[in-house]
Short mmCIF file of N, CA and C in Angstrom, two decimals:
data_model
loop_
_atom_site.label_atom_id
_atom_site.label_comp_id
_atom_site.label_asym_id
_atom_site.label_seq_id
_atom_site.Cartn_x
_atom_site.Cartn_y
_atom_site.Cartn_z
N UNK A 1 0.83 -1.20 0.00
CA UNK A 1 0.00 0.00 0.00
C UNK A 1 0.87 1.26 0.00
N UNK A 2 2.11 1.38 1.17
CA UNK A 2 2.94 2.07 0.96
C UNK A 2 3.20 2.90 -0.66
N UNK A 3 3.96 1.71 -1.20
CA UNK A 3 4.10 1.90 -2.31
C UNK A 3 3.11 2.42 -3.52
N UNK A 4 2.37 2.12 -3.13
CA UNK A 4 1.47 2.30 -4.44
C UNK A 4 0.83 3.86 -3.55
N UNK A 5 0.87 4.30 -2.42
CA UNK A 5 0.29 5.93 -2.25
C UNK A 5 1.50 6.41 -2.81
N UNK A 6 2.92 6.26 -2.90
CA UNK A 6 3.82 7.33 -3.47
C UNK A 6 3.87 6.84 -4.78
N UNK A 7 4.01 5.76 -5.83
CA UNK A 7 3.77 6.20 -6.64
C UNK A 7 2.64 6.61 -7.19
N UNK A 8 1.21 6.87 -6.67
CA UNK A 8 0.21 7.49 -6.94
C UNK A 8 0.50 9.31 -6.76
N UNK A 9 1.12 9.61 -5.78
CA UNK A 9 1.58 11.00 -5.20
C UNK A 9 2.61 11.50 -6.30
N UNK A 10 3.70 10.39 -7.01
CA UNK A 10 4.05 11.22 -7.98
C UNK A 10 3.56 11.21 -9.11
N UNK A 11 2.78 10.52 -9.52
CA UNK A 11 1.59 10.85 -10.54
C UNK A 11 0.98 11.74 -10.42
N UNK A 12 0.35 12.24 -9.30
CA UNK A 12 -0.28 13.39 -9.40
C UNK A 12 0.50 15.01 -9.48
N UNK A 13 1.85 14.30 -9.44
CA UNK A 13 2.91 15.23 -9.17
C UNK A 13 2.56 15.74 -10.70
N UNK A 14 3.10 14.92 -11.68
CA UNK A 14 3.58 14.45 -12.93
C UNK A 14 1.81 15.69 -13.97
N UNK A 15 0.78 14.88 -13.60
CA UNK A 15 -0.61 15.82 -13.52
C UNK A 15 -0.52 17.14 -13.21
N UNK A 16 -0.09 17.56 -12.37
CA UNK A 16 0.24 19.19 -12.23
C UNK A 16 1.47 19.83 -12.97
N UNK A 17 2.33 19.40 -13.24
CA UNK A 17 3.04 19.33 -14.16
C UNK A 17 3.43 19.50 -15.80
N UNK A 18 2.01 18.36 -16.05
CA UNK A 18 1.59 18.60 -17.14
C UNK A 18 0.02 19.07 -17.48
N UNK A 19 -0.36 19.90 -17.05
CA UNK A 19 -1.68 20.85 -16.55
C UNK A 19 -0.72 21.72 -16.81
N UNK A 20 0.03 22.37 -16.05
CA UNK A 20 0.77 23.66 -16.71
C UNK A 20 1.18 24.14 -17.52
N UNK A 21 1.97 22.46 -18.76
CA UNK A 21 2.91 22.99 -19.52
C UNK A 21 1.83 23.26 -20.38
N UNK A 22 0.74 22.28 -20.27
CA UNK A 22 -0.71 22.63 -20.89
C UNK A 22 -1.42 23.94 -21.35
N UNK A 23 -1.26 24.55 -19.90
CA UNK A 23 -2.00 25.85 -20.52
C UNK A 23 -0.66 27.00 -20.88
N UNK A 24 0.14 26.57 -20.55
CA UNK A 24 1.05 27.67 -21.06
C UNK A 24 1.24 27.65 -22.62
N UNK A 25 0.87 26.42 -23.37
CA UNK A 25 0.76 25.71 -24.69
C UNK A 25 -0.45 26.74 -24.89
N UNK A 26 -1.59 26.23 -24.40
CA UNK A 26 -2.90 27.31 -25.03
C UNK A 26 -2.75 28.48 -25.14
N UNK A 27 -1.74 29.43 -24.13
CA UNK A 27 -1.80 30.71 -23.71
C UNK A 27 -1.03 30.81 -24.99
N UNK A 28 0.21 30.52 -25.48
CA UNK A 28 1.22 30.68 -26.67
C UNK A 28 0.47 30.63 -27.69
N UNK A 29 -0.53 29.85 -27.95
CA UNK A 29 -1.44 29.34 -28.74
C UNK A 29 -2.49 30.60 -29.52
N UNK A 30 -3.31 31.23 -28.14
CA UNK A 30 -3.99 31.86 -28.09
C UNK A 30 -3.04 33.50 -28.37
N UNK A 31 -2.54 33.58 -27.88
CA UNK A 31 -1.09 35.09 -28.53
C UNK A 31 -1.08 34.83 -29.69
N UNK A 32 -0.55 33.59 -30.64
CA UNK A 32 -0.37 33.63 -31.75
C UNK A 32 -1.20 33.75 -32.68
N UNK A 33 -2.26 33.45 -32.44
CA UNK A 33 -3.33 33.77 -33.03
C UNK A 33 -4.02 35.13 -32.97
N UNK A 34 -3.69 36.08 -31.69
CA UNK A 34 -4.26 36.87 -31.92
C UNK A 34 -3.12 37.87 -32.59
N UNK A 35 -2.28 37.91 -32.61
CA UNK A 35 -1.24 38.22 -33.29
C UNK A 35 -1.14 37.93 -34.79
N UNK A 36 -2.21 36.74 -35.23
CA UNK A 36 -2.09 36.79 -36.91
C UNK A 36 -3.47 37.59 -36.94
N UNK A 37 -4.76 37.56 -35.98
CA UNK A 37 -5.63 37.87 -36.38
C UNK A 37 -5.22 39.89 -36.66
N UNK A 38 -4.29 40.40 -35.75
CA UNK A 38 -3.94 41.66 -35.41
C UNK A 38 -3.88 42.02 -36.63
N UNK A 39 -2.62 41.11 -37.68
CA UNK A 39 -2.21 41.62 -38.68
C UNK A 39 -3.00 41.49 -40.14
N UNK A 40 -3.83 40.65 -39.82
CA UNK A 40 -4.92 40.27 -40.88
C UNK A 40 -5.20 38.84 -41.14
N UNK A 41 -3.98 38.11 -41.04
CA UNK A 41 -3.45 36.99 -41.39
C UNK A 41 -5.04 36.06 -41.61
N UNK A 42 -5.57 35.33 -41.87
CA UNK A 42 -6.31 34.38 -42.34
C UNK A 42 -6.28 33.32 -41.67
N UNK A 43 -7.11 32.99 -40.65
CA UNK A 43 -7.17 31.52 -39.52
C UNK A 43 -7.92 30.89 -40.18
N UNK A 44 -7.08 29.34 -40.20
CA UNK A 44 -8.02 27.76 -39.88
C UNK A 44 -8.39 27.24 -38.92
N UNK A 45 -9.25 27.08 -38.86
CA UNK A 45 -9.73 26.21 -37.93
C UNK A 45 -8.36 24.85 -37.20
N UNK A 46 -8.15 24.65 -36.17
CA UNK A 46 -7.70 23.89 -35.42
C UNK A 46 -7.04 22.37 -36.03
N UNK A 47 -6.44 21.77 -35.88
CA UNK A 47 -5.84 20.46 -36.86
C UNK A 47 -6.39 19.67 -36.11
N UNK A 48 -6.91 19.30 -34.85
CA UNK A 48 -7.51 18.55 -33.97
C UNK A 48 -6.47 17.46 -33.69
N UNK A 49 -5.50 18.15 -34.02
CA UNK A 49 -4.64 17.20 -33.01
C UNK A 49 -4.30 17.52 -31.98
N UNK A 50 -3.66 16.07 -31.17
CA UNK A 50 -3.25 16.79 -29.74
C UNK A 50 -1.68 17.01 -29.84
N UNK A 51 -1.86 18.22 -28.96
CA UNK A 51 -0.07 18.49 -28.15
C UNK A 51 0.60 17.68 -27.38
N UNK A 52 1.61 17.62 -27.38
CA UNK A 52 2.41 16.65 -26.68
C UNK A 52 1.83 16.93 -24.90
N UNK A 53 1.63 18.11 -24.56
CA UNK A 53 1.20 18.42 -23.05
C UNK A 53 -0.27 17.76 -23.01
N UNK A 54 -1.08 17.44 -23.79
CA UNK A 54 -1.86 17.08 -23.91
C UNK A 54 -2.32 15.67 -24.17
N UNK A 55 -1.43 14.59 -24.47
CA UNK A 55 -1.16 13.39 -24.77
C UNK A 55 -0.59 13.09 -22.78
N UNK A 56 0.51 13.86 -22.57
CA UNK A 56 1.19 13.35 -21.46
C UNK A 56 0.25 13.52 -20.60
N UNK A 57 -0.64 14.63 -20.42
CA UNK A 57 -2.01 14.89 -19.39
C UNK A 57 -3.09 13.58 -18.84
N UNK A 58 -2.65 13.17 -20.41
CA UNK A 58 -4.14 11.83 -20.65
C UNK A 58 -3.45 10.42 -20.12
N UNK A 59 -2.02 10.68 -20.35
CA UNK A 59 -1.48 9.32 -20.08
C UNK A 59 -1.18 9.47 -18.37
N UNK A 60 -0.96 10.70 -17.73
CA UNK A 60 -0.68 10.83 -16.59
C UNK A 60 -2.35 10.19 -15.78
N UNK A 61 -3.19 10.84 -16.52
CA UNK A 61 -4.77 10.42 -15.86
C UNK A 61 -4.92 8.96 -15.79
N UNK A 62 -4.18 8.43 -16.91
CA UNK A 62 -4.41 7.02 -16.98
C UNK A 62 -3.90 6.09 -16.23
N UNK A 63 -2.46 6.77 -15.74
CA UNK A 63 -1.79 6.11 -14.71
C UNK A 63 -2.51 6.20 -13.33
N UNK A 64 -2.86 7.47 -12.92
CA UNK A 64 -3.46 7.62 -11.77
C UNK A 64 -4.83 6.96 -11.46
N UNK A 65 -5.74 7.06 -12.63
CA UNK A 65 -6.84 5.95 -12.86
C UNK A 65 -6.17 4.26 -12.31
N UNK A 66 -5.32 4.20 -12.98
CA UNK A 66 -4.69 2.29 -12.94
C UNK A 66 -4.52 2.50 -11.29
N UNK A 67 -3.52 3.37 -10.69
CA UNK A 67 -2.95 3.22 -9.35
C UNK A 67 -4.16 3.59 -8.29
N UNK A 68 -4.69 4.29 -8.43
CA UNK A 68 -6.13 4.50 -7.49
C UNK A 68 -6.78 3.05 -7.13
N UNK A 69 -7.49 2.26 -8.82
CA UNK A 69 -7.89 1.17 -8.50
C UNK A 69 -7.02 0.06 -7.68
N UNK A 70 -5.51 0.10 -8.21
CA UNK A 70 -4.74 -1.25 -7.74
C UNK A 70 -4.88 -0.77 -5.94
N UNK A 71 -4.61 0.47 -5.52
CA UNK A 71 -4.68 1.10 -3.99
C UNK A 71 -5.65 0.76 -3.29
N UNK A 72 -7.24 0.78 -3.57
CA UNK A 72 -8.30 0.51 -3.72
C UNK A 72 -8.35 -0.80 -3.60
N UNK A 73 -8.18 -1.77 -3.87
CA UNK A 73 -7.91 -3.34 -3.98
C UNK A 73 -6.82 -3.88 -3.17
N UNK A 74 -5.70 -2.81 -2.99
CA UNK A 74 -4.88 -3.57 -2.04
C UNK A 74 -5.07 -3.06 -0.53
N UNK A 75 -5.90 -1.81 -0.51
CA UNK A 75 -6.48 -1.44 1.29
C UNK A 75 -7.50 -2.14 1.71
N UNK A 76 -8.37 -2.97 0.48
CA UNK A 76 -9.59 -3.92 1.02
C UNK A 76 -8.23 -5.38 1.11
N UNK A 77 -7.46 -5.60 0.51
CA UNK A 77 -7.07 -6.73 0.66
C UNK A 77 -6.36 -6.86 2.58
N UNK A 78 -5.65 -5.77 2.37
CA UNK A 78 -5.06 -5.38 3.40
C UNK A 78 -5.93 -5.73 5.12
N UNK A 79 -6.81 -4.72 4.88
CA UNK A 79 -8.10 -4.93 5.70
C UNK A 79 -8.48 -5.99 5.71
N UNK A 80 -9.03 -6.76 4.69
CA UNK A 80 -9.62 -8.60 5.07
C UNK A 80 -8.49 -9.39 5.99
N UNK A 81 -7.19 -9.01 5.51
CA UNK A 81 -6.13 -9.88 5.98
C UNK A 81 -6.12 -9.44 7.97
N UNK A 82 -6.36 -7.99 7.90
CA UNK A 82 -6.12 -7.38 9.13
C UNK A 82 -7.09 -8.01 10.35
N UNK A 83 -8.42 -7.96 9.27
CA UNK A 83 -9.64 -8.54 10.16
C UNK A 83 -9.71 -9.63 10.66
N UNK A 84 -8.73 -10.71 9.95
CA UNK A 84 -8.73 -11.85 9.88
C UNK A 84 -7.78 -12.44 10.60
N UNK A 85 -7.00 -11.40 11.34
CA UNK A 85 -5.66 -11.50 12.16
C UNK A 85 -6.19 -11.48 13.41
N UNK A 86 -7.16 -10.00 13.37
CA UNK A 86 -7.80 -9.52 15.08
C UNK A 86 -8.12 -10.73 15.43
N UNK A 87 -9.73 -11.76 14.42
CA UNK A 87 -10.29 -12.79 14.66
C UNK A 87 -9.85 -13.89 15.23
N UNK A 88 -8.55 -13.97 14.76
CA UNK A 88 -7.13 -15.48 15.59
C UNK A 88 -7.37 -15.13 16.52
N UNK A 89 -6.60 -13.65 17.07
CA UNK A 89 -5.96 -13.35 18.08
C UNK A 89 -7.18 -13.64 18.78
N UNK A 90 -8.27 -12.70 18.92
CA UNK A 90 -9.25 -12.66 20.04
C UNK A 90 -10.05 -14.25 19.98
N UNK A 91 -9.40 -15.60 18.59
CA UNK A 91 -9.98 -17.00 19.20
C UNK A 91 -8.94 -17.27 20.08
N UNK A 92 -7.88 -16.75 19.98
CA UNK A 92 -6.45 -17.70 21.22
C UNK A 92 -6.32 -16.89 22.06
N UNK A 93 -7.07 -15.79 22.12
CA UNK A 93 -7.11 -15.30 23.61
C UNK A 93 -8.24 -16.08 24.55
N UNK A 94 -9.83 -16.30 23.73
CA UNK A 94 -9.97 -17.01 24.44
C UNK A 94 -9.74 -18.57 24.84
N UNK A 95 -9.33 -19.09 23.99
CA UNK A 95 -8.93 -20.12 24.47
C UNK A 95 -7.82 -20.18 25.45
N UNK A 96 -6.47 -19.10 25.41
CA UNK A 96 -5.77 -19.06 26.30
C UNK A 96 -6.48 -19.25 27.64
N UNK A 97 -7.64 -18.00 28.13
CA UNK A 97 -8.41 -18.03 29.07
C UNK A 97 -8.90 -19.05 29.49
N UNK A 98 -9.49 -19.73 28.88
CA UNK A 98 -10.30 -21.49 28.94
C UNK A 98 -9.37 -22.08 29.54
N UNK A 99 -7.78 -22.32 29.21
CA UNK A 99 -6.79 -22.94 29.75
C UNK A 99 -6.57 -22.96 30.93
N UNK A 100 -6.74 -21.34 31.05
CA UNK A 100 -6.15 -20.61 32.05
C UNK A 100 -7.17 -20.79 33.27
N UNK A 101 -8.04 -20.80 33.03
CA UNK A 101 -9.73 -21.05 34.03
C UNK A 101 -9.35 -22.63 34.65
N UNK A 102 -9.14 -23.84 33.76
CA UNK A 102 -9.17 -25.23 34.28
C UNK A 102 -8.33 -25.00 34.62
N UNK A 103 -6.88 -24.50 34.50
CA UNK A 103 -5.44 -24.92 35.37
C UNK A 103 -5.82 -24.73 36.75
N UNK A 104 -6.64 -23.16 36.70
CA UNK A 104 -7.00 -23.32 38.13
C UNK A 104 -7.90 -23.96 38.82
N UNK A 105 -9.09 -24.46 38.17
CA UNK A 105 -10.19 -25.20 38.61
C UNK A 105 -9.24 -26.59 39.22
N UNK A 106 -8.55 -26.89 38.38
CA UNK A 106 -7.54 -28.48 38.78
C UNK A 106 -6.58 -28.04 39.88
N UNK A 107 -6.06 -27.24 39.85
CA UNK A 107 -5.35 -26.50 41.18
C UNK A 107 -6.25 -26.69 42.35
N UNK A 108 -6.95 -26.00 42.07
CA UNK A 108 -8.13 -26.01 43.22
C UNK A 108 -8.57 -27.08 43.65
N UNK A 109 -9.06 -28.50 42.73
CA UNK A 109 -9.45 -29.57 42.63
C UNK A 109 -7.74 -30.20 43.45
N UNK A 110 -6.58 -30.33 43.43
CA UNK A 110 -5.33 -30.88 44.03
C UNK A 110 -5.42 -30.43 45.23
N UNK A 111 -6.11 -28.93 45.78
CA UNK A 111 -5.28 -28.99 46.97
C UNK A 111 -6.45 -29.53 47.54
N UNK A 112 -7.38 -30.16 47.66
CA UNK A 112 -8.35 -31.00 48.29
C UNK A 112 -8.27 -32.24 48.68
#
C-alpha cells in the first residue's frame, strides 16, 4: 500500500506538471493567433490534433486511474487480511483463558 500511495503521489505530481505545460501551450497558442488575427493573417480552424502536453495529461490520468484502482484493492485486501488477524488473536485469547480457568479449577481440585 505504501508503495502504491507514493507512486500514486508522484503521478499526481507528474498531472500538475503537465496541466501547466498545458495551458502555457494554449496561452502561446492563443497570442499567436491573436497576433495573426492583429495583422490580418487568415485563420483555420484547429488540426484537432493533440499536443504533446496534452497526450502526457491523458497518459498521466491514466496512470493515476490504474494506481487509485490497484490502492483501492490492495487497502480492502489489506483490511480482510487485518480482520482476519484480530479474529485469531481474540480466538487464542480465548482459548488461552479457557486454559487458564481449568489450570486453576484443577489446582483447586489438588489442593483437596
Amino acid at each position: 500500500c505504501t508503495m502504491l500511495r507514493t507512486d500514486l503521489k508522484h503521478a499526481r505530481e507528474r498531472q500538475l506538471v503537465a496541466g501547466e505545460v498545458m495551458k502555457q501551450e494554449v496561452q502561446k497558442t492563443l497570442l499567436k493567433r491573436r497576433q495573426m488575427r492583429d495583422r490580418g493573417v487568415p485563420q483555420a480552424g484547429g488540426t484537432g490534433e493533440m499536443t504533446v502536453a496534452e497526450i502526457e495529461y491523458l497518459n498521466v490520468m491514466e496512470d493515476i486511474k490504474g494506481l487509485t484502482k490497484q490502492l483501492g484493492f490492495a487497502e480492502r485486501a489489506f483490511q480482510l487480511v487485518k480482520d482476519r488477524i484480530e479474529l485469531l488473536i481474540a480466538k487464542y485469547e480465548g482459548l488461552l483463558q479457557t486454559m487458564m480457568t481449568h489450570d486453576d479449577d484443577d489446582d483447586d481440585d489438588d489442593d483437596d
